[in-house]
CSV table of C-alpha atoms and ligand atoms in Angstrom, one decimal:
chain,number,residue,atom,x,y,z
A,1170,MET,CA,-109.2,106.8,237.5
A,1171,SER,CA,-108.0,104.9,234.4
A,1172,GLY,CA,-104.6,103.8,235.3
A,1173,GLN,CA,-102.0,103.7,237.8
A,1174,GLY,CA,-99.9,107.1,238.3
A,1175,PHE,CA,-102.2,108.7,235.6
A,1176,ASN,CA,-103.3,112.2,237.0
A,1177,PRO,CA,-106.1,113.8,234.5
A,1178,PHE,CA,-105.6,117.4,236.6
A,1179,GLN,CA,-101.8,117.3,236.2
A,1180,MET,CA,-102.5,116.7,232.3
A,1181,ALA,CA,-105.0,119.3,231.9
A,1182,GLN,CA,-102.9,121.8,233.8
A,1183,GLN,CA,-99.8,120.7,231.7
A,1184,GLN,CA,-102.0,121.2,228.3
A,1185,PHE,CA,-103.0,124.7,229.8
A,1186,ASP,CA,-99.5,125.9,230.8
A,1187,ALA,CA,-98.1,125.1,227.6
A,1188,VAL,CA,-100.8,127.1,225.8
A,1189,ALA,CA,-100.5,129.8,228.4
A,1190,GLU,CA,-96.9,130.2,227.5
A,1191,LYS,CA,-97.4,130.3,223.8
A,1192,LEU,CA,-100.0,133.2,224.4
A,1193,GLY,CA,-98.0,135.2,226.8
A,1194,LEU,CA,-100.8,135.3,229.5
A,1195,GLU,CA,-100.2,137.2,232.4
A,1196,GLN,CA,-99.4,135.6,235.7
A,1197,ALA,CA,-102.6,136.2,237.4
A,1198,VAL,CA,-104.7,135.0,234.5
A,1199,ARG,CA,-102.9,131.7,234.3
A,1200,ASP,CA,-103.0,131.3,238.3
A,1201,LEU,CA,-106.9,132.1,238.0
A,1202,LEU,CA,-107.3,129.6,235.1
A,1203,ARG,CA,-105.4,126.7,235.9
A,1204,TRP,CA,-107.1,126.1,239.2
A,1205,PRO,CA,-111.2,125.7,239.4
A,1206,GLU,CA,-113.0,128.8,240.9
A,1207,ARG,CA,-115.0,126.6,243.4
A,1208,GLU,CA,-114.9,122.9,244.5
A,1209,TYR,CA,-117.6,121.1,246.5
A,1210,GLN,CA,-117.1,117.7,248.2
A,1211,PHE,CA,-119.5,115.8,250.3
A,1212,ASN,CA,-121.1,112.8,251.9
A,1213,ILE,CA,-124.1,111.2,250.4
A,1214,PRO,CA,-125.8,108.7,253.0
A,1215,ILE,CA,-128.1,106.2,251.4
A,1216,ARG,CA,-130.2,103.5,253.2
A,1217,MET,CA,-129.7,100.3,250.6
A,1218,ASP,CA,-132.2,98.2,249.6
A,1219,ASP,CA,-131.2,95.6,252.4
A,1220,GLY,CA,-131.8,98.0,255.2
A,1221,THR,CA,-128.2,99.0,255.9
A,1222,TYR,CA,-126.8,102.4,255.4
A,1223,ARG,CA,-123.7,103.4,253.2
A,1224,VAL,CA,-121.9,106.6,252.6
A,1225,PHE,CA,-121.1,107.7,249.1
A,1226,ARG,CA,-118.6,110.7,248.3
A,1227,GLY,CA,-119.9,113.3,245.8
A,1228,PHE,CA,-118.1,116.3,244.2
A,1229,ARG,CA,-118.9,119.2,242.1
A,1230,VAL,CA,-116.1,121.6,240.7
A,1231,GLN,CA,-117.0,124.8,238.9
A,1232,HIS,CA,-113.6,125.5,237.0
A,1233,ASN,CA,-114.9,128.8,235.7
A,1234,ASP,CA,-118.2,130.8,235.0
A,1235,ALA,CA,-117.0,134.0,233.4
A,1236,ARG,CA,-118.7,133.4,230.2
A,1237,GLY,CA,-122.2,132.1,231.8
A,1238,PRO,CA,-123.1,129.4,234.1
A,1239,ALA,CA,-120.9,126.6,234.8
A,1240,LYS,CA,-122.0,123.5,232.8
A,1241,GLY,CA,-121.0,119.7,232.6
A,1242,GLY,CA,-121.9,116.2,233.4
A,1243,ILE,CA,-121.9,114.2,236.5
A,1244,ARG,CA,-120.1,111.0,236.4
A,1245,PHE,CA,-120.8,108.0,238.4
A,1246,HIS,CA,-117.7,105.7,238.6
A,1247,PRO,CA,-115.9,103.5,241.1
A,1248,GLN,CA,-112.7,105.3,240.4
A,1249,GLU,CA,-113.9,108.8,240.6
A,1250,THR,CA,-111.4,111.4,242.3
A,1251,LEU,CA,-111.4,114.8,242.8
A,1252,ASP,CA,-108.7,115.1,240.5
A,1253,THR,CA,-110.4,113.6,237.5
A,1254,VAL,CA,-113.6,115.9,238.3
A,1255,ARG,CA,-111.1,118.9,238.4
A,1256,ALA,CA,-109.6,118.0,235.1
A,1257,LEU,CA,-113.0,117.3,233.3
A,1258,ALA,CA,-114.4,120.8,234.9
A,1259,MET,CA,-111.5,122.5,233.3
A,1260,TRP,CA,-111.8,120.7,230.0
A,1261,MET,CA,-115.9,121.7,230.0
A,1262,THR,CA,-114.4,125.3,230.2
A,1263,TRP,CA,-112.4,125.1,227.0
A,1264,LYS,CA,-115.3,123.1,225.4
A,1265,THR,CA,-118.1,125.7,225.9
A,1266,ALA,CA,-115.7,128.5,224.7
A,1267,VAL,CA,-114.3,126.5,221.5
A,1268,VAL,CA,-117.9,126.2,220.4
A,1269,ASP,CA,-118.6,129.8,221.3
A,1270,ILE,CA,-121.8,129.0,223.7
A,1271,PRO,CA,-122.7,131.6,226.8
A,1272,LEU,CA,-121.7,128.8,229.4
A,1273,GLY,CA,-118.7,128.2,231.7
A,1274,GLY,CA,-117.1,124.9,232.8
A,1275,GLY,CA,-117.9,122.4,235.7
A,1276,LYS,CA,-118.3,118.6,236.6
A,1277,GLY,CA,-119.6,116.4,239.2
A,1278,GLY,CA,-119.2,112.9,240.3
A,1279,VAL,CA,-120.1,110.3,242.7
A,1280,VAL,CA,-117.9,107.6,243.9
A,1281,CYS,CA,-120.0,104.5,243.0
A,1282,ASP,CA,-120.7,101.7,240.5
A,1283,PRO,CA,-124.2,101.5,238.9
A,1284,HIS,CA,-123.4,97.9,238.1
A,1285,ASN,CA,-123.9,96.9,241.7
A,1286,LEU,CA,-126.6,99.2,242.6
A,1287,SER,CA,-130.5,98.8,242.3
A,1288,MET,CA,-132.5,101.7,240.6
A,1289,ARG,CA,-134.0,102.6,243.9
A,1290,GLU,CA,-130.3,103.0,245.5
A,1291,GLN,CA,-129.4,105.0,242.5
A,1292,GLU,CA,-132.3,107.2,242.8
A,1293,GLN,CA,-131.3,108.0,246.4
A,1294,ILE,CA,-128.0,108.8,245.4
A,1295,CYS,CA,-129.3,111.2,242.9
A,1296,ARG,CA,-131.7,113.0,245.4
A,1297,GLY,CA,-128.8,112.9,247.9
A,1298,TRP,CA,-126.4,114.5,245.6
A,1299,VAL,CA,-128.8,117.4,245.0
A,1300,ARG,CA,-129.7,117.9,248.6
A,1301,GLN,CA,-125.9,118.6,249.3
A,1302,ILE,CA,-125.6,121.1,246.4
A,1303,VAL,CA,-128.8,122.6,245.8
A,1304,ARG,CA,-127.8,126.3,247.0
A,1305,ASN,CA,-124.7,126.2,244.5
A,1306,ILE,CA,-126.6,124.7,241.2
A,1307,GLY,CA,-129.4,126.6,239.2
A,1308,PRO,CA,-130.3,127.6,236.0
A,1309,TYR,CA,-128.2,130.7,236.4
A,1310,GLN,CA,-125.3,129.2,238.2
A,1311,ASP,CA,-124.3,125.9,237.3
A,1312,VAL,CA,-126.1,123.4,235.2
A,1313,PRO,CA,-125.4,119.7,235.5
A,1314,ALA,CA,-125.9,116.8,232.8
A,1315,PRO,CA,-125.4,113.5,232.2
A,1316,ASP,CA,-121.8,111.9,231.6
A,1317,VAL,CA,-120.3,108.4,232.4
A,1318,MET,CA,-122.9,106.0,233.6
A,1319,THR,CA,-125.8,108.7,234.3
A,1320,THR,CA,-128.7,108.8,232.0
A,1321,SER,CA,-131.9,111.0,231.5
A,1322,GLN,CA,-133.3,109.1,234.1
A,1323,HIS,CA,-130.7,110.6,236.8
A,1324,MET,CA,-131.3,113.7,235.5
A,1325,ILE,CA,-135.2,113.7,236.0
A,1326,TRP,CA,-134.6,112.4,239.5
A,1327,MET,CA,-131.9,115.3,240.2
A,1328,LEU,CA,-134.6,117.8,238.8
A,1329,ASP,CA,-137.2,116.4,240.8
A,1330,GLU,CA,-135.4,117.0,244.1
A,1331,TYR,CA,-134.2,120.2,243.2
A,1332,GLU,CA,-137.8,121.5,242.3
A,1333,LYS,CA,-139.1,119.9,245.6
A,1334,ILE,CA,-136.7,121.6,247.6
A,1335,THR,CA,-136.6,125.0,246.0
A,1336,GLY,CA,-140.7,124.9,245.5
A,1337,ILE,CA,-140.4,126.0,241.8
A,1338,LYS,CA,-140.4,124.5,238.4
A,1339,ALA,CA,-136.9,124.9,237.1
A,1340,PRO,CA,-136.0,122.7,234.1
A,1341,GLY,CA,-133.2,124.7,233.0
A,1342,VAL,CA,-131.3,123.6,236.2
A,1343,ILE,CA,-130.3,120.2,234.3
A,1344,THR,CA,-130.0,118.9,231.0
A,1345,GLY,CA,-130.1,115.7,229.5
A,1346,LYS,CA,-133.7,115.1,230.7
A,1347,PRO,CA,-136.4,112.9,229.1
A,1348,ILE,CA,-138.1,114.2,226.1
A,1349,GLY,CA,-141.5,115.5,227.2
A,1350,LEU,CA,-140.0,116.2,230.6
A,1351,GLY,CA,-137.9,119.3,229.6
A,1352,GLY,CA,-135.4,117.1,227.5
A,1353,SER,CA,-134.6,118.3,223.9
A,1354,LEU,CA,-135.0,116.1,220.9
A,1355,GLY,CA,-131.6,115.3,219.6
A,1356,ARG,CA,-129.5,115.6,223.0
A,1357,THR,CA,-129.2,111.5,223.3
A,1358,GLU,CA,-127.6,111.7,219.8
A,1359,ALA,CA,-126.2,115.2,219.8
A,1360,THR,CA,-122.3,113.8,221.2
A,1361,GLY,CA,-121.9,111.1,218.8
A,1362,TYR,CA,-123.3,113.3,215.6
A,1363,GLY,CA,-121.3,116.1,216.9
A,1364,VAL,CA,-118.1,113.9,216.6
A,1365,VAL,CA,-118.9,112.6,213.1
A,1366,TYR,CA,-119.7,116.2,211.9
A,1367,THR,CA,-116.2,117.3,212.6
A,1368,ILE,CA,-115.0,113.8,211.1
A,1369,ARG,CA,-116.9,114.8,208.0
A,1370,GLU,CA,-115.2,118.1,207.7
A,1371,ALA,CA,-111.8,116.7,208.4
A,1372,LEU,CA,-112.2,114.3,205.4
A,1373,LYS,CA,-113.2,117.1,203.3
A,1374,TYR,CA,-110.0,119.2,204.1
A,1375,LEU,CA,-108.0,116.1,203.7
A,1376,GLY,CA,-109.7,115.3,200.5
A,1377,LEU,CA,-111.0,112.0,201.4
A,1378,ASP,CA,-114.2,110.3,200.3
A,1379,ILE,CA,-115.9,109.4,203.4
A,1380,THR,CA,-117.4,106.3,201.5
A,1381,LYS,CA,-113.9,105.0,200.9
A,1382,THR,CA,-113.1,105.2,204.5
A,1383,SER,CA,-112.9,103.0,207.5
A,1384,ALA,CA,-113.1,103.5,211.1
A,1385,SER,CA,-112.4,101.8,214.6
A,1386,PHE,CA,-113.8,102.7,218.0
A,1387,GLN,CA,-113.2,102.4,221.5
A,1388,GLY,CA,-116.3,102.1,223.6
A,1389,PHE,CA,-120.0,101.8,222.9
A,1390,GLY,CA,-121.6,104.0,225.2
A,1391,ASN,CA,-123.9,106.9,224.4
A,1392,VAL,CA,-121.0,108.7,222.2
A,1393,SER,CA,-119.7,106.2,220.4
A,1394,GLN,CA,-123.2,104.3,219.4
A,1395,TYR,CA,-124.3,107.6,217.6
A,1396,ALA,CA,-121.2,108.2,216.4
A,1397,LEU,CA,-120.7,104.6,214.9
A,1398,GLN,CA,-124.4,105.3,213.4
A,1399,LEU,CA,-124.2,108.2,211.6
A,1400,TYR,CA,-120.6,107.6,210.2
A,1401,ASN,CA,-122.1,104.4,208.6
A,1402,GLN,CA,-125.1,106.6,207.5
A,1403,LEU,CA,-122.8,108.6,205.6
A,1404,GLY,CA,-121.1,105.8,204.2
A,1405,GLY,CA,-118.1,104.8,206.0
A,1406,THR,CA,-117.5,101.2,207.1
A,1407,SER,CA,-117.2,100.5,210.8
A,1408,ILE,CA,-114.5,97.6,211.6
A,1409,ALA,CA,-114.1,97.3,215.2
A,1410,VAL,CA,-115.5,98.3,218.4
A,1411,SER,CA,-113.9,97.7,221.9
A,1412,THR,CA,-115.7,97.6,225.0
A,1413,TRP,CA,-115.3,96.8,228.9
A,1414,ASN,CA,-116.7,93.4,230.1
A,1415,HIS,CA,-117.7,94.0,233.5
A,1416,LYS,CA,-118.0,90.2,234.5
A,1417,GLU,CA,-114.5,89.5,233.3
A,1418,GLN,CA,-113.1,93.2,234.2
A,1419,LYS,CA,-111.2,93.8,231.2
A,1420,SER,CA,-112.0,95.0,227.4
A,1421,PHE,CA,-112.4,93.3,224.2
A,1422,THR,CA,-112.6,94.3,220.7
A,1423,PHE,CA,-115.2,93.1,218.6
A,1424,ARG,CA,-114.5,93.0,214.5
A,1425,LYS,CA,-116.2,92.6,211.5
A,1426,LYS,CA,-114.1,93.4,208.4
A,1427,ASN,CA,-116.9,93.7,206.4
A,1428,GLY,CA,-118.5,96.3,208.3
A,1429,ILE,CA,-120.3,96.3,211.6
A,1430,GLN,CA,-124.3,97.3,211.4
A,1431,PHE,CA,-125.5,99.5,214.2
A,1432,ASP,CA,-128.9,98.1,214.5
A,1433,GLU,CA,-127.4,94.5,215.1
A,1434,LEU,CA,-124.7,95.5,217.6
A,1435,ILE,CA,-127.1,97.5,219.6
A,1436,THR,CA,-129.1,94.5,220.3
A,1437,ILE,CA,-126.3,92.5,222.0
A,1438,THR,CA,-125.2,95.7,223.8
A,1439,ASN,CA,-126.2,96.5,227.8
A,1440,LYS,CA,-127.3,99.8,229.2
A,1441,PHE,CA,-123.7,100.4,230.1
A,1442,GLY,CA,-122.4,100.1,226.6
A,1443,GLU,CA,-121.2,96.5,226.9
A,1444,ILE,CA,-121.2,94.2,224.2
A,1445,ASP,CA,-122.2,90.6,225.2
A,1446,LYS,CA,-119.2,88.4,224.0
A,1447,ASP,CA,-121.3,85.2,223.6
A,1448,LYS,CA,-123.9,86.7,221.5
A,1449,ALA,CA,-121.3,88.6,219.2
A,1450,GLN,CA,-119.5,85.3,218.7
A,1451,GLU,CA,-122.9,83.8,217.6
A,1452,LEU,CA,-123.5,86.6,215.2
A,1453,GLY,CA,-119.9,86.3,213.6
A,1454,TYR,CA,-117.7,88.9,215.3
A,1455,GLU,CA,-114.0,88.1,215.7
A,1456,ILE,CA,-113.2,88.6,219.5
A,1457,LEU,CA,-109.7,90.3,220.1
A,1458,PRO,CA,-108.0,91.8,223.0
A,1459,GLY,CA,-109.1,95.2,224.2
A,1460,ASN,CA,-106.4,96.9,222.7
A,1461,ALA,CA,-106.8,95.6,219.4
A,1462,TRP,CA,-109.2,98.6,218.4
A,1463,LEU,CA,-106.1,100.8,218.3
A,1464,GLU,CA,-104.1,98.6,216.0
A,1465,GLU,CA,-106.6,98.3,212.9
A,1466,GLU,CA,-105.6,99.4,209.6
A,1467,VAL,CA,-108.3,102.2,209.2
A,1468,ASP,CA,-108.2,105.6,208.4
A,1469,ILE,CA,-110.0,107.0,211.3
A,1470,LEU,CA,-110.0,106.3,214.9
A,1471,VAL,CA,-112.5,107.3,217.5
A,1472,PRO,CA,-111.4,107.0,221.2
A,1473,ALA,CA,-115.1,107.4,222.9
A,1474,ALA,CA,-114.5,105.4,226.3
A,1475,ILE,CA,-112.3,107.5,228.8
A,1476,GLU,CA,-109.1,109.3,229.6
A,1477,ASN,CA,-105.4,107.8,228.9
A,1478,GLN,CA,-106.0,105.5,226.4
A,1479,ILE,CA,-103.6,106.8,223.7
A,1480,ASN,CA,-100.2,107.2,225.8
A,1481,LYS,CA,-96.7,106.8,225.6
A,1482,ASP,CA,-97.3,103.0,225.9
A,1483,THR,CA,-99.9,102.6,223.2
A,1484,VAL,CA,-99.3,105.4,220.7
A,1485,SER,CA,-96.9,103.0,218.9
A,1486,LEU,CA,-99.6,100.3,218.0
A,1487,ILE,CA,-101.3,103.1,215.9
A,1488,LYS,CA,-100.9,101.8,212.0
A,1489,PRO,CA,-99.6,104.0,209.1
A,1490,THR,CA,-103.2,103.9,207.5
A,1491,VAL,CA,-104.6,106.1,210.4
A,1492,LYS,CA,-105.1,109.8,209.2
A,1493,ILE,CA,-107.4,111.2,211.7
A,1494,ILE,CA,-108.2,110.8,215.4
A,1495,ALA,CA,-111.5,112.1,216.5
A,1496,GLU,CA,-111.5,112.1,220.4
A,1497,GLY,CA,-115.2,111.3,221.6
A,1498,ALA,CA,-113.9,110.9,225.0
A,1499,ASN,CA,-112.5,113.4,227.3
A,1500,GLY,CA,-108.8,113.3,227.7
A,1501,PRO,CA,-108.0,109.9,225.8
A,1502,THR,CA,-104.6,111.2,224.9
A,1503,THR,CA,-101.9,112.3,227.0
A,1504,PRO,CA,-99.3,114.9,226.1
A,1505,GLU,CA,-96.5,112.3,225.3
A,1506,ALA,CA,-98.6,110.5,222.7
A,1507,ASP,CA,-99.6,114.1,221.1
A,1508,GLU,CA,-95.9,114.6,220.7
A,1509,VAL,CA,-95.6,111.1,218.7
A,1510,LEU,CA,-99.1,112.1,216.7
A,1511,LYS,CA,-97.8,115.6,215.8
A,1512,ALA,CA,-94.3,114.1,214.2
A,1513,ARG,CA,-96.6,111.6,212.4
A,1514,ASN,CA,-98.7,114.4,210.9
A,1515,ILE,CA,-101.9,112.6,212.1
A,1516,HIS,CA,-104.8,115.0,212.2
A,1517,VAL,CA,-106.3,115.0,215.6
A,1518,ILE,CA,-109.6,116.6,216.3
A,1519,PRO,CA,-109.2,117.3,220.1
A,1520,ASP,CA,-111.8,116.2,222.9
A,1521,PHE,CA,-113.1,119.5,223.7
A,1522,LEU,CA,-113.9,120.1,220.2
A,1523,ALA,CA,-114.8,116.7,219.0
A,1524,ASN,CA,-117.3,116.1,221.6
A,1525,ALA,CA,-118.5,119.3,222.1
A,1526,GLY,CA,-121.8,118.4,220.4
A,1527,GLY,CA,-123.3,117.1,223.8
A,1528,VAL,CA,-123.2,120.2,225.7
A,1529,THR,CA,-124.0,122.4,222.6
A,1530,CYS,CA,-127.1,120.4,222.5
A,1531,SER,CA,-127.5,120.8,226.3
A,1532,TYR,CA,-127.2,124.7,225.8
A,1533,PHE,CA,-130.3,124.2,223.3
A,1534,GLU,CA,-132.0,122.3,225.6
A,1535,GLN,CA,-131.4,125.0,228.4
A,1536,VAL,CA,-132.8,127.9,226.1
A,1537,GLN,CA,-136.0,125.7,225.1
A,1538,SER,CA,-136.6,125.0,229.0
A,1539,ASN,CA,-136.2,128.3,230.1
A,1540,THR,CA,-138.4,129.6,227.3
A,1541,ASN,CA,-140.6,126.6,227.9
A,1542,TYR,CA,-141.0,126.2,224.1
A,1543,TYR,CA,-139.4,123.2,222.2
A,1544,TRP,CA,-138.0,122.7,218.8
A,1545,THR,CA,-138.3,120.0,216.2
A,1546,LYS,CA,-135.3,117.5,215.9
A,1547,GLU,CA,-134.8,118.8,212.7
A,1548,GLU,CA,-134.2,122.4,213.9
A,1549,VAL,CA,-132.0,121.0,216.8
A,1550,LEU,CA,-129.7,118.8,214.5
A,1551,SER,CA,-129.2,121.7,211.9
A,1552,LYS,CA,-128.1,124.1,214.4
A,1553,LEU,CA,-125.9,121.6,216.0
A,1554,ASP,CA,-124.4,120.8,212.6
A,1555,GLN,CA,-123.9,124.7,212.0
A,1556,LYS,CA,-122.1,125.2,215.5
A,1557,MET,CA,-120.0,122.2,215.4
A,1558,THR,CA,-118.9,122.9,211.6
A,1559,SER,CA,-118.0,126.6,212.4
A,1560,ALA,CA,-116.0,125.8,215.4
A,1561,TYR,CA,-114.1,123.0,213.6
A,1562,LEU,CA,-113.5,125.3,210.3
A,1563,SER,CA,-112.1,128.2,213.0
A,1564,VAL,CA,-109.6,125.5,214.9
A,1565,LEU,CA,-108.5,124.6,211.5
A,1566,GLU,CA,-107.9,127.9,210.1
A,1567,LEU,CA,-105.8,129.0,213.0
A,1568,ALA,CA,-103.9,125.7,213.0
A,1569,ASN,CA,-103.2,126.3,209.5
A,1570,LYS,CA,-102.5,130.1,209.8
A,1571,GLU,CA,-100.1,129.6,212.9
A,1572,GLY,CA,-98.8,126.3,211.7
A,1573,VAL,CA,-99.8,124.6,215.1
A,1574,TYR,CA,-101.1,121.2,216.2
A,1575,MET,CA,-105.0,121.2,216.1
A,1576,ARG,CA,-105.1,120.6,219.8
A,1577,ASP,CA,-103.0,123.8,220.5
A,1578,ALA,CA,-105.2,125.9,218.0
A,1579,ALA,CA,-108.6,124.6,220.0
A,1580,TYR,CA,-106.7,125.5,223.2
A,1581,MET,CA,-105.3,128.9,222.0
A,1582,ILE,CA,-109.3,129.9,220.8
A,1583,SER,CA,-110.8,128.9,224.3
A,1584,ILE,CA,-108.1,130.1,226.4
A,1585,SER,CA,-108.2,133.4,224.6
A,1586,ARG,CA,-112.0,133.7,225.1
A,1587,VAL,CA,-111.9,132.9,228.6
A,1588,SER,CA,-109.0,135.0,229.5
A,1589,GLU,CA,-110.7,137.9,227.8
A,1590,ALA,CA,-113.9,137.2,229.9
A,1591,VAL,CA,-112.0,137.0,233.2
A,1592,LYS,CA,-110.4,140.5,232.4
A,1593,LEU,CA,-113.3,142.1,231.1
A,1594,ARG,CA,-115.2,141.6,234.2
A,1595,GLY,CA,-112.3,143.1,236.0
A,1596,TRP,CA,-111.4,139.5,238.1
A,1597,VAL,CA,-107.6,139.9,237.3
B,1155,LIG,N1,-121.0,115.2,230.0
B,1155,LIG,C1,-120.9,115.9,228.3
B,1155,LIG,C2,-119.4,116.2,228.3
B,1155,LIG,O1,-118.6,116.1,229.0
B,1155,LIG,C3,-121.8,116.8,228.5
B,1155,LIG,C4,-121.9,118.1,229.3
B,1155,LIG,C5,-123.2,118.9,229.3
B,1155,LIG,O2,-124.1,118.6,228.4
B,1155,LIG,O3,-123.3,119.7,230.2
B,1155,LIG,O4,-119.4,117.2,227.4
């Protein structure tokens, strides 16, 4: 998905190969880690509301489970491909390793567009997805979660189907569930808040006062919404947000130079994170082209939509004022663009570190579900802050010690942890 000719799996392998070389990894370890351990592809036949039948394509890729059960979300997207899911599964392995939680990496998807599906049809897809993979997921095998265009509602349908088939209550099989049905307080906020915990630490490191900084965001889905909310609460000024417009099939940037208020923007945002153009105009937002978010004269950029957004064609749009790029999305920056950011000395908080708050909280959810004892929101968020802060500081320390780019330092930590696990297990 996301761009002609762009293959996220090739990008993920390219990133891995470069660091494997730097670390001098043995050939067998490289061969094992540059491909997923297991991949499943299947059909999901559904009876539509009008009585006709349609068949959707589903995937689950388990990249690596040496450090614990595979873990990662399920995306519903019309341009989903096996290679996208492979890349995202691989990035999940590095993500769980960089925050040092006892889980591996996996990802799933269904080629479909929820914009054009009723809730009943989406429920059938969720249940059909579980029926096809039920033997290969589970609290001790592989634990799915929400991702692009899937929510707690999808997760509870999936859990329900799993429990119906297996005949047991197993809330630990899936995370991102609704509160009261095995979900964790703080899970909804976790990814966005996690992004801001790392921004807060990066600002301290750079000696910048957050209240004197400004930021521009791409996307206004779950990650961006809570990132913007917490960034504002800590005193930062959010200038611009860019979102997809399904009706016009292109994106737009919404700008308020004196600062966007979360409570206002959320009232004109639909469940897919798309901002209503007409209502935005009435509320005094300037409406600019989709890429304008990247051209703002801000201190911080937060790409929190999809892959391949900061690439060789767009990287030159970034203004000299930008000091930090905190990647809320998975894979938003290509290796070509990375070279430019490195040369410009922009402090990049790489995706699998910056957005690890979601899976970290999923891990907390799993612990709570498996023990059937639930924590307060304060407890969850303070544990999340600790995990994110210490992961960020470890990456920063290594980057400074070795004189390497933040993304390379994060990769070095993750790949070392995973390669140690596969070697200790005697796999290679
Ligand atoms: N889909 C999220 C991610 O990309 C969360 C995964 C999870 O909670 O397992 O990190």
